[in-house]
Amino acid sequence: MTAIRLLLVDDDPLVRAGLSFMMGGADDIEIVGEAADGGAAEELVERTRPDVVLMDIRMPAVDGLTATERLRAREDAPQVVVLTTFHADEQVLRALRAGAAGFVLKDTPPAEILDAVRKVAAGDPVLSPTVTRQLMDHAAGASADTRRAHARGRLAALGEREREVAVAVGRGLSNADIAAGLFMSVATVKAHVSRILARLGLNNRVQIALLAHEADLPDGGPDTAGRKKTI
């Protein structure tokens, strides 16, 4: 099995050393480089072509959110997992809107950080439970009406079946669960997701989920009872 190529970006050398020790011990992960700020990360991505970047937020020169925006704008963009001690709403939302495929707090157990890297590399975005709760709170916040109207306006550009898939993605269902609930093949679900991304100018599944949360649409997806949420 091909190892996941991972780039570590954090301005604290002790944190980088700890992550390198933890991640480097996994047979399926290869550390291809380390950087102390977002600017250096951009240069390393060009040279090392990582599959996943584990990115801190607060760093000198170029911060992690700016770096994430720039990396995700690349044609050959790597997946980005934001790893930080901070989880303020504005940071979470900016990271997700920038295209981060995951947002994991630094106090997350090491095994779960490893699992997050593996899932993101496989195309399954990951959010910590704390972050998921924040998204729910954000959708119900003071300016919810404005956000809801804007999000619903964007989703109106989708066909009925695409909207159903978008709602299901927002509920955290996997492609397999969406396929079962909407009586379609997994390949068809993937095709719908690809069209949703193209139509709405989004670059990953997490951004669909965020938009669906903000739209607060009536339940149009399959039943989630007893099924694991993946976001």
PDB file of N, CA, C and O in Angstrom, residues 148-180:
ATOM      1  N   ARG A 148     -29.082  32.093   6.360  1.00  0.00           N
ATOM      2  CA  ARG A 148     -30.002  31.086   5.832  1.00  0.00           C
ATOM      3  C   ARG A 148     -30.508  31.495   4.447  1.00  0.00           C
ATOM      4  O   ARG A 148     -30.524  30.683   3.515  1.00  0.00           O
ATOM      5  N   ALA A 149     -30.881  32.759   4.318  1.00  0.00           N
ATOM      6  CA  ALA A 149     -31.395  33.236   3.028  1.00  0.00           C
ATOM      7  C   ALA A 149     -30.323  33.153   1.944  1.00  0.00           C
ATOM      8  O   ALA A 149     -30.590  32.738   0.811  1.00  0.00           O
ATOM      9  N   HIS A 150     -29.101  33.540   2.300  1.00  0.00           N
ATOM     10  CA  HIS A 150     -28.010  33.503   1.324  1.00  0.00           C
ATOM     11  C   HIS A 150     -27.711  32.057   0.917  1.00  0.00           C
ATOM     12  O   HIS A 150     -27.560  31.762  -0.279  1.00  0.00           O
ATOM     13  N   ALA A 151     -27.644  31.162   1.902  1.00  0.00           N
ATOM     14  CA  ALA A 151     -27.322  29.766   1.614  1.00  0.00           C
ATOM     15  C   ALA A 151     -28.429  29.115   0.782  1.00  0.00           C
ATOM     16  O   ALA A 151     -28.158  28.371  -0.161  1.00  0.00           O
ATOM     17  N   ARG A 152     -29.674  29.393   1.114  1.00  0.00           N
ATOM     18  CA  ARG A 152     -30.774  28.810   0.348  1.00  0.00           C
ATOM     19  C   ARG A 152     -30.781  29.330  -1.085  1.00  0.00           C
ATOM     20  O   ARG A 152     -31.122  28.599  -2.025  1.00  0.00           O
ATOM     21  N   GLY A 153     -30.402  30.604  -1.259  1.00  0.00           N
ATOM     22  CA  GLY A 153     -30.307  31.161  -2.595  1.00  0.00           C
ATOM     23  C   GLY A 153     -29.273  30.430  -3.432  1.00  0.00           C
ATOM     24  O   GLY A 153     -29.491  30.141  -4.616  1.00  0.00           O
ATOM     25  N   ARG A 154     -28.134  30.087  -2.812  1.00  0.00           N
ATOM     26  CA  ARG A 154     -27.103  29.349  -3.537  1.00  0.00           C
ATOM     27  C   ARG A 154     -27.559  27.935  -3.865  1.00  0.00           C
ATOM     28  O   ARG A 154     -27.360  27.444  -4.973  1.00  0.00           O
ATOM     29  N   LEU A 155     -28.200  27.279  -2.900  1.00  0.00           N
ATOM     30  CA  LEU A 155     -28.640  25.904  -3.123  1.00  0.00           C
ATOM     31  C   LEU A 155     -29.780  25.821  -4.132  1.00  0.00           C
ATOM     32  O   LEU A 155     -30.035  24.757  -4.705  1.00  0.00           O
ATOM     33  N   ALA A 156     -30.472  26.943  -4.373  1.00  0.00           N
ATOM     34  CA  ALA A 156     -31.560  26.951  -5.361  1.00  0.00           C
ATOM     35  C   ALA A 156     -31.053  26.681  -6.770  1.00  0.00           C
ATOM     36  O   ALA A 156     -31.822  26.317  -7.662  1.00  0.00           O
ATOM     37  N   ALA A 157     -29.749  26.859  -6.971  1.00  0.00           N
ATOM     38  CA  ALA A 157     -29.158  26.592  -8.287  1.00  0.00           C
ATOM     39  C   ALA A 157     -29.051  25.095  -8.562  1.00  0.00           C
ATOM     40  O   ALA A 157     -28.786  24.690  -9.692  1.00  0.00           O
ATOM     41  N   LEU A 158     -29.271  24.271  -7.546  1.00  0.00           N
ATOM     42  CA  LEU A 158     -29.159  22.822  -7.701  1.00  0.00           C
ATOM     43  C   LEU A 158     -30.486  22.203  -8.124  1.00  0.00           C
ATOM     44  O   LEU A 158     -31.560  22.747  -7.851  1.00  0.00           O
ATOM     45  N   GLY A 159     -30.387  21.051  -8.743  1.00  0.00           N
ATOM     46  CA  GLY A 159     -31.583  20.278  -9.037  1.00  0.00           C
ATOM     47  C   GLY A 159     -32.105  19.639  -7.753  1.00  0.00           C
ATOM     48  O   GLY A 159     -31.416  19.607  -6.727  1.00  0.00           O
ATOM     49  N   GLU A 160     -33.322  19.108  -7.809  1.00  0.00           N
ATOM     50  CA  GLU A 160     -33.946  18.525  -6.615  1.00  0.00           C
ATOM     51  C   GLU A 160     -33.105  17.399  -6.031  1.00  0.00           C
ATOM     52  O   GLU A 160     -32.893  17.329  -4.815  1.00  0.00           O
ATOM     53  N   ARG A 161     -32.616  16.508  -6.872  1.00  0.00           N
ATOM     54  CA  ARG A 161     -31.827  15.368  -6.393  1.00  0.00           C
ATOM     55  C   ARG A 161     -30.507  15.854  -5.803  1.00  0.00           C
ATOM     56  O   ARG A 161     -30.035  15.323  -4.789  1.00  0.00           O
ATOM     57  N   GLU A 162     -29.904  16.862  -6.423  1.00  0.00           N
ATOM     58  CA  GLU A 162     -28.652  17.414  -5.903  1.00  0.00           C
ATOM     59  C   GLU A 162     -28.868  18.052  -4.536  1.00  0.00           C
ATOM     60  O   GLU A 162     -28.024  17.917  -3.644  1.00  0.00           O
ATOM     61  N   ARG A 163     -30.000  18.745  -4.366  1.00  0.00           N
ATOM     62  CA  ARG A 163     -30.287  19.343  -3.055  1.00  0.00           C
ATOM     63  C   ARG A 163     -30.444  18.263  -1.994  1.00  0.00           C
ATOM     64  O   ARG A 163     -30.003  18.421  -0.852  1.00  0.00           O
ATOM     65  N   GLU A 164     -31.101  17.148  -2.351  1.00  0.00           N
ATOM     66  CA  GLU A 164     -31.262  16.045  -1.399  1.00  0.00           C
ATOM     67  C   GLU A 164     -29.891  15.506  -0.979  1.00  0.00           C
ATOM     68  O   GLU A 164     -29.666  15.228   0.209  1.00  0.00           O
ATOM     69  N   VAL A 165     -28.993  15.380  -1.940  1.00  0.00           N
ATOM     70  CA  VAL A 165     -27.652  14.892  -1.623  1.00  0.00           C
ATOM     71  C   VAL A 165     -26.922  15.914  -0.753  1.00  0.00           C
ATOM     72  O   VAL A 165     -26.243  15.548   0.213  1.00  0.00           O
ATOM     73  N   ALA A 166     -27.065  17.206  -1.059  1.00  0.00           N
ATOM     74  CA  ALA A 166     -26.404  18.256  -0.264  1.00  0.00           C
ATOM     75  C   ALA A 166     -26.885  18.226   1.183  1.00  0.00           C
ATOM     76  O   ALA A 166     -26.087  18.361   2.123  1.00  0.00           O
ATOM     77  N   VAL A 167     -28.201  18.057   1.374  1.00  0.00           N
ATOM     78  CA  VAL A 167     -28.752  17.970   2.727  1.00  0.00           C
ATOM     79  C   VAL A 167     -28.175  16.761   3.459  1.00  0.00           C
ATOM     80  O   VAL A 167     -27.797  16.838   4.642  1.00  0.00           O
ATOM     81  N   ALA A 168     -28.086  15.650   2.764  1.00  0.00           N
ATOM     82  CA  ALA A 168     -27.544  14.430   3.378  1.00  0.00           C
ATOM     83  C   ALA A 168     -26.080  14.601   3.747  1.00  0.00           C
ATOM     84  O   ALA A 168     -25.638  14.144   4.805  1.00  0.00           O
ATOM     85  N   VAL A 169     -25.308  15.268   2.890  1.00  0.00           N
ATOM     86  CA  VAL A 169     -23.911  15.555   3.215  1.00  0.00           C
ATOM     87  C   VAL A 169     -23.853  16.429   4.462  1.00  0.00           C
ATOM     88  O   VAL A 169     -23.023  16.216   5.358  1.00  0.00           O
ATOM     89  N   GLY A 170     -24.743  17.409   4.549  1.00  0.00           N
ATOM     90  CA  GLY A 170     -24.783  18.279   5.722  1.00  0.00           C
ATOM     91  C   GLY A 170     -25.123  17.550   6.996  1.00  0.00           C
ATOM     92  O   GLY A 170     -24.746  17.983   8.087  1.00  0.00           O
ATOM     93  N   ARG A 171     -25.817  16.428   6.869  1.00  0.00           N
ATOM     94  CA  ARG A 171     -26.172  15.629   8.045  1.00  0.00           C
ATOM     95  C   ARG A 171     -25.055  14.658   8.429  1.00  0.00           C
ATOM     96  O   ARG A 171     -25.177  13.903   9.386  1.00  0.00           O
ATOM     97  N   GLY A 172     -23.977  14.673   7.651  1.00  0.00           N
ATOM     98  CA  GLY A 172     -22.822  13.867   8.011  1.00  0.00           C
ATOM     99  C   GLY A 172     -22.847  12.448   7.491  1.00  0.00           C
ATOM    100  O   GLY A 172     -22.102  11.596   7.983  1.00  0.00           O
ATOM    101  N   LEU A 173     -23.661  12.161   6.492  1.00  0.00           N
ATOM    102  CA  LEU A 173     -23.749  10.796   5.986  1.00  0.00           C
ATOM    103  C   LEU A 173     -22.635  10.498   4.988  1.00  0.00           C
ATOM    104  O   LEU A 173     -22.217  11.359   4.216  1.00  0.00           O
ATOM    105  N   SER A 174     -22.194   9.254   4.983  1.00  0.00           N
ATOM    106  CA  SER A 174     -21.222   8.794   4.000  1.00  0.00           C
ATOM    107  C   SER A 174     -21.912   8.599   2.660  1.00  0.00           C
ATOM    108  O   SER A 174     -23.147   8.551   2.570  1.00  0.00           O
ATOM    109  N   ASN A 175     -21.133   8.441   1.601  1.00  0.00           N
ATOM    110  CA  ASN A 175     -21.714   8.181   0.278  1.00  0.00           C
ATOM    111  C   ASN A 175     -22.560   6.914   0.279  1.00  0.00           C
ATOM    112  O   ASN A 175     -23.624   6.853  -0.347  1.00  0.00           O
ATOM    113  N   ALA A 176     -22.086   5.898   0.986  1.00  0.00           N
ATOM    114  CA  ALA A 176     -22.824   4.628   1.039  1.00  0.00           C
ATOM    115  C   ALA A 176     -24.185   4.808   1.710  1.00  0.00           C
ATOM    116  O   ALA A 176     -25.198   4.270   1.248  1.00  0.00           O
ATOM    117  N   ASP A 177     -24.224   5.567   2.815  1.00  0.00           N
ATOM    118  CA  ASP A 177     -25.485   5.794   3.512  1.00  0.00           C
ATOM    119  C   ASP A 177     -26.444   6.649   2.679  1.00  0.00           C
ATOM    120  O   ASP A 177     -27.654   6.423   2.669  1.00  0.00           O
ATOM    121  N   ILE A 178     -25.889   7.651   1.984  1.00  0.00           N
ATOM    122  CA  ILE A 178     -26.727   8.482   1.119  1.00  0.00           C
ATOM    123  C   ILE A 178     -27.321   7.626   0.004  1.00  0.00           C
ATOM    124  O   ILE A 178     -28.509   7.731  -0.317  1.00  0.00           O
ATOM    125  N   ALA A 179     -26.491   6.777  -0.592  1.00  0.00           N
ATOM    126  CA  ALA A 179     -26.964   5.908  -1.671  1.00  0.00           C
ATOM    127  C   ALA A 179     -28.097   5.010  -1.193  1.00  0.00           C
ATOM    128  O   ALA A 179     -29.119   4.850  -1.881  1.00  0.00           O
ATOM    129  N   ALA A 180     -27.935   4.428  -0.009  1.00  0.00           N
ATOM    130  CA  ALA A 180     -28.965   3.537   0.519  1.00  0.00           C
ATOM    131  C   ALA A 180     -30.252   4.291   0.814  1.00  0.00           C
ATOM    132  O   ALA A 180     -31.355   3.822   0.510  1.00  0.00           O
TER     133      ALA A 180
END
